[in-house]
XYZ file of C-alpha atoms in Angstrom:
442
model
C 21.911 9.711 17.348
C 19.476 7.175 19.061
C 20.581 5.185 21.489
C 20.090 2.009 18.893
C 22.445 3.444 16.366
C 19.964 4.834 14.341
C 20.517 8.604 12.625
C 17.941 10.867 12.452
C 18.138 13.573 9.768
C 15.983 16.616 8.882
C 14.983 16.968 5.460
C 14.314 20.058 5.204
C 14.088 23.630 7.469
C 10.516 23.840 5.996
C 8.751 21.259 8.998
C 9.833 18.594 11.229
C 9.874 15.636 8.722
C 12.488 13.213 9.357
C 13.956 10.395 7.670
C 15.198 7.263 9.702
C 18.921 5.464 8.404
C 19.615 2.549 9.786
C 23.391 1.479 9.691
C 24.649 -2.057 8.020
C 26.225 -2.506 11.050
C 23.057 -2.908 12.358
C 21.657 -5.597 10.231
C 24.207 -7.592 10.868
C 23.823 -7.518 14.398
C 20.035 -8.128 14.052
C 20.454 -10.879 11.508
C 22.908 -12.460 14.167
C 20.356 -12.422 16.995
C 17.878 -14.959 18.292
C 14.289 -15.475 15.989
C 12.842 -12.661 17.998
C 14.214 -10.264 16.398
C 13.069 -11.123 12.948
C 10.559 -9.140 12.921
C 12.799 -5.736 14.053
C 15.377 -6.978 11.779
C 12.780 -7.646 8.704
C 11.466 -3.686 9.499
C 14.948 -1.555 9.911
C 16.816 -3.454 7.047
C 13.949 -3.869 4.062
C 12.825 -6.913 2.736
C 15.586 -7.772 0.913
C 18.115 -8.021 3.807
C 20.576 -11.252 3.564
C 20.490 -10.990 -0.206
C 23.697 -10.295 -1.947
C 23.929 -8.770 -5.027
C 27.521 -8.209 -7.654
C 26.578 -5.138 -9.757
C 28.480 -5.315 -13.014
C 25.694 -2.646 -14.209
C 26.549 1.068 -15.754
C 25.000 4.192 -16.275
C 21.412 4.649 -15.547
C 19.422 1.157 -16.001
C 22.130 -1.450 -14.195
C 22.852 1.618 -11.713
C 18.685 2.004 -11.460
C 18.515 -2.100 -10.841
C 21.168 -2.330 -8.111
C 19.891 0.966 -6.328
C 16.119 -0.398 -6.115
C 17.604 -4.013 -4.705
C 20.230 -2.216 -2.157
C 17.480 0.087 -1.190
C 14.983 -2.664 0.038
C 17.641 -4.051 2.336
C 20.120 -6.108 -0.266
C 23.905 -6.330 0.402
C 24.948 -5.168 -3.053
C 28.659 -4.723 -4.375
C 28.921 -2.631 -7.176
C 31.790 -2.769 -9.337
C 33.336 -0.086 -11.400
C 36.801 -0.167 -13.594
C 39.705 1.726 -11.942
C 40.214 5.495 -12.236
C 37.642 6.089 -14.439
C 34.882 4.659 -12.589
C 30.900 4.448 -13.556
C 30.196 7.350 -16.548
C 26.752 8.290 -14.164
C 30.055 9.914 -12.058
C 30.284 12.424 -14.399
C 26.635 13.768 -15.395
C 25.028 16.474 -15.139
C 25.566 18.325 -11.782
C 28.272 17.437 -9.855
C 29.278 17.867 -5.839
C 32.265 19.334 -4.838
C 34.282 16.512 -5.012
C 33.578 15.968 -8.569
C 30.724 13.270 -8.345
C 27.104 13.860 -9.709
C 24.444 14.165 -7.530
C 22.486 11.697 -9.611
C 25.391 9.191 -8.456
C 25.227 10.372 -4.800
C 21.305 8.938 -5.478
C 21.875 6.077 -7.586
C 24.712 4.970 -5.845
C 23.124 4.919 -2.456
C 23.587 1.838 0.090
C 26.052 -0.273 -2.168
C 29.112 -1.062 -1.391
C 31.798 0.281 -4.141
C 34.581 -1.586 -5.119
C 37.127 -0.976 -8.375
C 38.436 -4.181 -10.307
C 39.520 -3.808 -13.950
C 37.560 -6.648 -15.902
C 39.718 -5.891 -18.840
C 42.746 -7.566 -17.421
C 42.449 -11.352 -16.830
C 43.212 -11.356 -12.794
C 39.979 -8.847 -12.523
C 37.795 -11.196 -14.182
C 38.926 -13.865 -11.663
C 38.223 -11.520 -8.690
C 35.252 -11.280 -10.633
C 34.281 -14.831 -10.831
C 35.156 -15.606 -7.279
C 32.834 -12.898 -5.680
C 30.426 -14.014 -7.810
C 30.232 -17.515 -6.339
C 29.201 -15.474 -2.455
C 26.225 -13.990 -3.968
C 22.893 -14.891 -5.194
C 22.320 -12.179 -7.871
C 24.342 -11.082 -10.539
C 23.035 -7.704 -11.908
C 25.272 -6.395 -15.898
C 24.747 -4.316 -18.907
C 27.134 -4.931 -21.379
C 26.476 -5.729 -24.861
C 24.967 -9.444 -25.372
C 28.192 -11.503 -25.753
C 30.740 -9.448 -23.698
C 30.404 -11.318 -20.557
C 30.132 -14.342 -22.236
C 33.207 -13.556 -24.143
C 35.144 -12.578 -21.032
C 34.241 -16.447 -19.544
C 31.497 -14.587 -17.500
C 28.578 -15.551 -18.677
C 25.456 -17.527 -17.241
C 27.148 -21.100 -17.906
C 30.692 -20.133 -16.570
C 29.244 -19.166 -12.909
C 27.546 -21.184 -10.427
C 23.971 -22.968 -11.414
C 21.980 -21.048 -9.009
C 22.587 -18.053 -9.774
C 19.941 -15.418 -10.706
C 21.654 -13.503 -13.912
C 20.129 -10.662 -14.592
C 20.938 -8.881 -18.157
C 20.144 -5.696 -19.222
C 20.228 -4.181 -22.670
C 18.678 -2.551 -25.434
C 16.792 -5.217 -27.661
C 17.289 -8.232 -25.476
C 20.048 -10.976 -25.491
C 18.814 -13.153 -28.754
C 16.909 -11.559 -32.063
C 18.704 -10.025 -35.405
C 19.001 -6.555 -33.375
C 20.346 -7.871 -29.823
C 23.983 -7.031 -30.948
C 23.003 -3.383 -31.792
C 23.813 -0.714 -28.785
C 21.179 -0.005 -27.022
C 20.381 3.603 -25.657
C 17.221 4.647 -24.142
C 16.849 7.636 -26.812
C 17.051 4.974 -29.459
C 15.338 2.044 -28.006
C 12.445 4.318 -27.214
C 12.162 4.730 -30.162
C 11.773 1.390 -31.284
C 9.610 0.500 -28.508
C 7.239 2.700 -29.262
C 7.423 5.363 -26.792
C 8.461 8.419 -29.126
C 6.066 7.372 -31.828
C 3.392 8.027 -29.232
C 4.138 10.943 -27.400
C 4.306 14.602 -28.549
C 2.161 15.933 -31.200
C 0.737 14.638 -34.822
C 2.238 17.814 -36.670
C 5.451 18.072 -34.484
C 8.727 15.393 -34.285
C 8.365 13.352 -31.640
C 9.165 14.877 -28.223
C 11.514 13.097 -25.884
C 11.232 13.738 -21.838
C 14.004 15.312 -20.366
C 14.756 12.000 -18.311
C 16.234 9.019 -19.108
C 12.997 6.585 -19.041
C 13.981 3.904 -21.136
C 16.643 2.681 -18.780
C 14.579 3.848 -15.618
C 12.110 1.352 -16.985
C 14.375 -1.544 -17.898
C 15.878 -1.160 -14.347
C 13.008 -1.585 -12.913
C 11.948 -4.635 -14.888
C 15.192 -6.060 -13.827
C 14.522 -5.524 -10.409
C 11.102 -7.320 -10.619
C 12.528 -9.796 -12.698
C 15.277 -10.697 -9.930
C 13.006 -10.441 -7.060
C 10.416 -12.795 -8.949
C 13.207 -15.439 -9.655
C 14.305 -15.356 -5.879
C 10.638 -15.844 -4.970
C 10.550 -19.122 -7.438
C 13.887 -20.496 -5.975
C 13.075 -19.666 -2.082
C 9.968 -21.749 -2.674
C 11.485 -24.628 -4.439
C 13.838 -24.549 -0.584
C 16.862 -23.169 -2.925
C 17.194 -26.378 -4.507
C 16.286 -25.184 -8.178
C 18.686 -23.826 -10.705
C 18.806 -20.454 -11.474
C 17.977 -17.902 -14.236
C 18.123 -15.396 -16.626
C 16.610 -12.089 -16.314
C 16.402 -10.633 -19.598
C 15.455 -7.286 -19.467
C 15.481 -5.016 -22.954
C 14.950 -1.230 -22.576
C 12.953 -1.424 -26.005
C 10.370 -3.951 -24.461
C 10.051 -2.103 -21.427
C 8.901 0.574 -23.228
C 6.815 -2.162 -25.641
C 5.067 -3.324 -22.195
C 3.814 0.074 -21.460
C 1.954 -0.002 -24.863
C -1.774 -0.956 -23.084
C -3.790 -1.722 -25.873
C -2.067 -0.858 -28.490
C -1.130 -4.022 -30.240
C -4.680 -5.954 -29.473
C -6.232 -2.768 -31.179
C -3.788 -2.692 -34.569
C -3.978 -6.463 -35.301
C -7.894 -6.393 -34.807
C -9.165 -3.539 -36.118
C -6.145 -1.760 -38.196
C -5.874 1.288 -35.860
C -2.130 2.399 -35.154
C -2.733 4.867 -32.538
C -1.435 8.187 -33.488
C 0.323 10.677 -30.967
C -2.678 13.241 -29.211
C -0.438 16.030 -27.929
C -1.623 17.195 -24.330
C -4.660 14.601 -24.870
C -5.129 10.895 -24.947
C -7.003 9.077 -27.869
C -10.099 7.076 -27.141
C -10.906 8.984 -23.571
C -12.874 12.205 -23.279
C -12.353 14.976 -21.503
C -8.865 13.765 -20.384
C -6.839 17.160 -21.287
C -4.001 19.782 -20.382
C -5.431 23.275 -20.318
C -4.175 26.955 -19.921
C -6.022 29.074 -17.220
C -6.560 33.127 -17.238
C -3.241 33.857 -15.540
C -0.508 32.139 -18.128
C -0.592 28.514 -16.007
C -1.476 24.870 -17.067
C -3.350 22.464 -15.290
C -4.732 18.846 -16.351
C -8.278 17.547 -15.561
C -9.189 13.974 -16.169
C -13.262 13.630 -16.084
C -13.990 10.714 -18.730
C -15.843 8.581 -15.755
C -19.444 8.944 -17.047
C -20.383 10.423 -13.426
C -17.289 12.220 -12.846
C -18.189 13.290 -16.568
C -21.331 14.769 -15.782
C -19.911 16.691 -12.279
C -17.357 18.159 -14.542
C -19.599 19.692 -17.301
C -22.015 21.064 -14.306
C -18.728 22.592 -12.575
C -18.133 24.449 -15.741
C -21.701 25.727 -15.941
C -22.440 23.317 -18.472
C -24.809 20.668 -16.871
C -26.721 20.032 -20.195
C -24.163 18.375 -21.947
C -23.623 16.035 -18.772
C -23.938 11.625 -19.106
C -27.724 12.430 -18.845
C -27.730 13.355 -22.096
C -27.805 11.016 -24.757
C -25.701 12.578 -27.074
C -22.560 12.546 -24.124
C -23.871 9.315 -22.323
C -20.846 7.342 -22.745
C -16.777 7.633 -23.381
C -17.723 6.444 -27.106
C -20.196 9.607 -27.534
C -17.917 12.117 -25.850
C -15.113 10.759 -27.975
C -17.107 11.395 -31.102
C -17.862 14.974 -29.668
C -14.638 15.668 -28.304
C -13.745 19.082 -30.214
C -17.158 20.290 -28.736
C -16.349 19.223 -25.392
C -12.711 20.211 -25.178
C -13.796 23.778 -26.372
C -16.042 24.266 -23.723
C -14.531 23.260 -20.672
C -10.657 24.965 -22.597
C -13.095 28.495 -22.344
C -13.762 27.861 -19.020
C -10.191 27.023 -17.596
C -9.350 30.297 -19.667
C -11.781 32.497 -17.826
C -10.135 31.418 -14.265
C -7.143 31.424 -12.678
C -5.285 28.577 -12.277
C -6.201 28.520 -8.176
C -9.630 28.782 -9.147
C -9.543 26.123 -11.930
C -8.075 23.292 -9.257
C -10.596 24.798 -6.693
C -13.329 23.931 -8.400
C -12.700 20.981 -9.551
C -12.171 19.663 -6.172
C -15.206 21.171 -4.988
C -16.961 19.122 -7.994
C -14.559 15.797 -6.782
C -12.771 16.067 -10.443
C -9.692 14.558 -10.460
C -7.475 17.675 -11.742
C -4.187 18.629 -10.509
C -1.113 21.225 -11.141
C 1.960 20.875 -13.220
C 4.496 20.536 -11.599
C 8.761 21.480 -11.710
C 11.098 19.933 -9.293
C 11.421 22.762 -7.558
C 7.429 23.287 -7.344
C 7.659 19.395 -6.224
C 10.591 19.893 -3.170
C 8.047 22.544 -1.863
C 4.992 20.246 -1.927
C 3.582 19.467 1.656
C 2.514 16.014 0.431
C 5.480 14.662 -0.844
C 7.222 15.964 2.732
C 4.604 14.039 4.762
C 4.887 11.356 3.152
C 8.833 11.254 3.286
C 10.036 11.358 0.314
C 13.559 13.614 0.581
C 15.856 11.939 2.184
C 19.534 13.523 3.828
C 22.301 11.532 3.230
C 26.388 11.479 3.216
C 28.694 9.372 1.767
C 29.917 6.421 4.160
C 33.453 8.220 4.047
C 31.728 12.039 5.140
C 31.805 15.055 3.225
C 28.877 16.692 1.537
C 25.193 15.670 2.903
C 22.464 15.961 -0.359
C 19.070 15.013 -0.413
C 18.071 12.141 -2.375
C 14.392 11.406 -3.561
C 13.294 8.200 -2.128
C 12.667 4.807 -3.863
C 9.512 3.414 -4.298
C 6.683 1.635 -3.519
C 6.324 2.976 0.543
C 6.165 -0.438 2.439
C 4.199 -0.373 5.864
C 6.198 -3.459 7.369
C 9.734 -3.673 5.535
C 10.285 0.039 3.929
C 13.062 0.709 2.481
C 16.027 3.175 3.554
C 18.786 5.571 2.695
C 21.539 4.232 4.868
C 24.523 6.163 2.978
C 24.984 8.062 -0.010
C 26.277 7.010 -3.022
C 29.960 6.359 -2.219
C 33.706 7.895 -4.142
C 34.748 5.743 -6.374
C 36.291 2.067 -4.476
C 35.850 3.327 -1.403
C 34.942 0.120 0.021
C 37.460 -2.139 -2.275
C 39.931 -3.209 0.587
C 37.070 -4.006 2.669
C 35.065 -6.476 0.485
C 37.828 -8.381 -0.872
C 39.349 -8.817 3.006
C 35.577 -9.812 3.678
C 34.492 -11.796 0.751
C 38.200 -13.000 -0.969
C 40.512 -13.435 2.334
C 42.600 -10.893 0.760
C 45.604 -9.571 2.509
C 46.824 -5.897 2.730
C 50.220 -7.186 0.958
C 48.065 -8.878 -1.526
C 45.818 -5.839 -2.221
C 49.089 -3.949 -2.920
C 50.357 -5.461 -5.235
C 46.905 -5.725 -7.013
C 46.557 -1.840 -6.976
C 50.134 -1.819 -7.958
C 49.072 -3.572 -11.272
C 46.163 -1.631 -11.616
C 44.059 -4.669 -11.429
C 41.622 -2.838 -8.298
C-alpha cells in the first residue's frame, strides 16, 4: 500500500509487472480539491470520472457497455433483480462463491445494487436514481421500458438513453429477441466466416454483443461530447445500438461491392477474398501460423524469403494484388510447401528476418504466457470490494497515455453496495431499507 492509497498488485510470479488500482475513495477526494489537481485527478480516475451511469443492462452486451464506461473512470450503478441477480452470474466457470469469473471481469468497478423492476415501488427507485445520473445504459426488448413508464420520454430531457438490442428499436424485426448467435447471423457475420463447403462456423465468444457493447459505449461517449459542448444546455438522446448492425458495420466493402458489381462475397476459409497471399498455413511440426504479404513490396520480400524471388512484384505476371489474386492457387501452393518444409519457429523466423508480417496462433493460455501482453499490462489482480477470492482480469481497451483506465475492484456479489447507494443517492433510511428488503422490492 502506497502512502496515497494506491494498491499495488503483482500479476503474475512470471516478472515484476504490476498493475496500479486506484480507490473511489480517492476520486472523490481529488475531484473535491483545488484546480491543481485536475490533472492528477484526470490521470488516476480515467477520463470518464464525474460521469454517472444507471446500468439496467444484462448478460454480455449491457454488462460489456457499463464495464467499458466504469472502467475509464465513470461512477456506474448497476442494477440487477433480487436473488436471482444478472444470468452472466452463472456462466461458464464460476469462483468459489458461486459467481463466474467472466462476472468478476465484467462486473468490475460498478457499484451493485438489487431492486426488483417487476414490482411498481422498484420502478420508482428506478426512476428517481435515474434523475442523479447522466447516462442510462438497458437491454430489454424494444417496448419493455417503455411499457414499465421507463422509457426515453418518462425520464428527464437530458438524459443520454442508451438501448441495446438485437435489430434496433424501430423496423418489422425490432420486436424479435435478439441473441448474438442469431443476430450474427443476420448481420452477416456467419455468412462470411468459415468455409464455402462447410456450415458456417461460429467463434467460441460471444461477439455480437461484445460488439454492440462497444458501439454503445461510443455511442454514449459521443452524445456526452455533443452535450458538454453545447455547455449541457441541449437535450439528450438515444443511443440505439443493434447487435445485428454491429456486425453489419464490420462488413467493409461488402455492400458498395454487391450493389455495383453483383458480387456477394462468399466465405474463404483460413483466407480472405480479393487479397493475395493473406493465408493460415501448417508448418513441418503439426503447428499453424498466418502470414499476411499482399503489400506489393512486402509481396516481393515474401516470395524471395521462400526461395522464390522470381515470382516477386517485379514480375509482371504478380505485379499487383489484382494479378496475385488471379494467380492465387499458384501462389498459395508455393509458399503452403514452404511453411510445410519448416518448423513452425523457423517459419515466424524467417519471416521476420524478411520484415513479413506473420505471427503465431494463439490459446489463452499461450496468450497469459506472452511477454508482450505482460509488458504492456494487460492482466490485472483484483478482489471484490467486500474481499474474498483475488482473479485476474484482462484489461479494457484502448491503453491511454494521459487518462488510462483501471481495475479498482472486482466485479462485486450480488447488491453488495444496495444500502449504500440508496442512503447516498435516495436519502434512504436503514428502517426504510428494511422494510423494502422485507417486501422484496431491493
Amino acid at each position: 500500500m502506497l502512502a496515497n492509497g494506491r494498491q499495488l498488485r503483482r500479476t503474475s510470479t512470471l516478472g515484476a509487472r504490476w498493475a496500479c488500482y486506484t480507490s473511489a475513495t480517492d476520486c472523490k477526494t481529488l475531484h473535491s480539491t483545488s484546480d491543481g489537481a485536475n490533472t492528477e485527478r484526470d490521470r488516476r480516475c480515467g477520463p470518464l470520472q464525474g460521469i454517472k451511469v444507471l446500468d439496467l443492462g444484462q448478460v454480455v452486451a449491457g454488462n460489456f457497455c457499463g464495464a467499458a464506461l466504469a472502467y475509464f473512470g465513470a461512477d456506474v450503478i448497476k442494477v440487477e433483480p433480487p436473488g436471482t441477480g444478472d444470468a452472466l452470474r452463472s456462466l461458464r466457470t464460476t469462483d468459489k462463491s458461486g459467481n463466474s469469473l467472466w462476472w468478476r471481469s465484467y462486473g468490475r468497478n460498478r457499484r451493485c445494487i438489487t431492486v426488483d423492476m417487476r414490482q411498481e415501488e422498484g420502478r420508482h427507485i428506478i426512476k428517481q436514481l435515474a434523475n442523479n445520473v447522466d447516462v442510462l445504459v438497458e437491454n430489454f426488448r424494444p417496448g419493455v421500458m417503455e411499457k414499465w413508464g421507463l422509457g426515453p420520454k418518462d425520464l428527464k430531457p437530458d438524459m443520454i438513453f442508451a438501448r441495446i438490442s438485437g435489430y434496433g428499436q424501430t423496423g418489422p424485426k425490432s420486436q424479435l429477441a435478439g441473441y448474438a448467435s442469431v443476430c450474427e447471423a443476420y448481420g452477416g457475420f456467419r455468412h462470411l466466416n468459415g468455409f464455402a463447403d462447410r456450415p458456417p462456423v461460429r467463434p467460441n465468444m460471444s461477439l455480437g454483443d461484445t460488439l454492440a457493447g462497444l458501439h454503445a459505449a461510443f455511442g454514449i461517449v459521443m452524445a456526452l461530447l455533443h452535450r458538454q459542448r453545447h455547455d449541457n444546455k441541449v437535450p439528450g438522446q438515444v443511443v440505439d445500438a443493434a447487435i445485428s448492425e454491429s456486425m453489419f458495420n464490420m462488413l467493409e466493402g461488402c455492400i458498395p461491392e454487391y450493389v455495383y458489381s453483383g458480387h456477394d462475397r462468399p466465405p474463404s476459409g483460413s483466407t480472405i477474398s480479393g487479397v493475395v497471399p493473406s493465408a493460415t498455413m501448417q508448418s513441418k511440426d503439426g503447428k499453424y501460423v498466418i502470414i499476411g504479404g499482399n503489400g506489393d513490396s512486402v509481396y516481393s520480400r515474401l516470395m524471395a524469403a521462400v526461395g522464390r524471388p522470381d515470382m516477386a512484384s517485379s514480375n509482371p505476371l504478380y505485379a499487383t494484388n489484382t494479378h496475385r489474386c488471379q494467380r492465387a492457387d499458384e501462389i498459395y501452393k508455393v509458399i503452403g510447401d514452404w511453411v510445410a518444409s519448416h518448423t513452425h519457429d523457423e517459419v515466424l523466423a524467417a519471416m521476420a528476418e524478411a520484415r513479413v508480417p506473420s505471427g503465431p496462433i494463439l490459446s489463452t493460455a499461450d496468450i497469459y504466457k506472452e511477454e508482450q501482453f505482460r509488458q504492456r499490462n494487460m492482466f490485472h489482480v483484483a478482489a471484490p470490494p467486500e474481499g474474498g477470492e483475488e482473479v485476474t482480469l484482462p484489461a479494457m481497451l484502448p491503453v491511454m497515455t494521459g487518462t488510462p483506465g483501471s481495475t479498482r475492484w472486482a466485479g462485486p456479489d450480488l447488491g453488495h453496495h444496495t444500502d449504500e447507494v440508496l442512503k447516498e443517492q435516495l436519502n434512504l433510511d436503514s428502517d426504510e431499507l428494511l422494510r423494502l428488503r422485507q417486501q422484496k422490492v431491493i
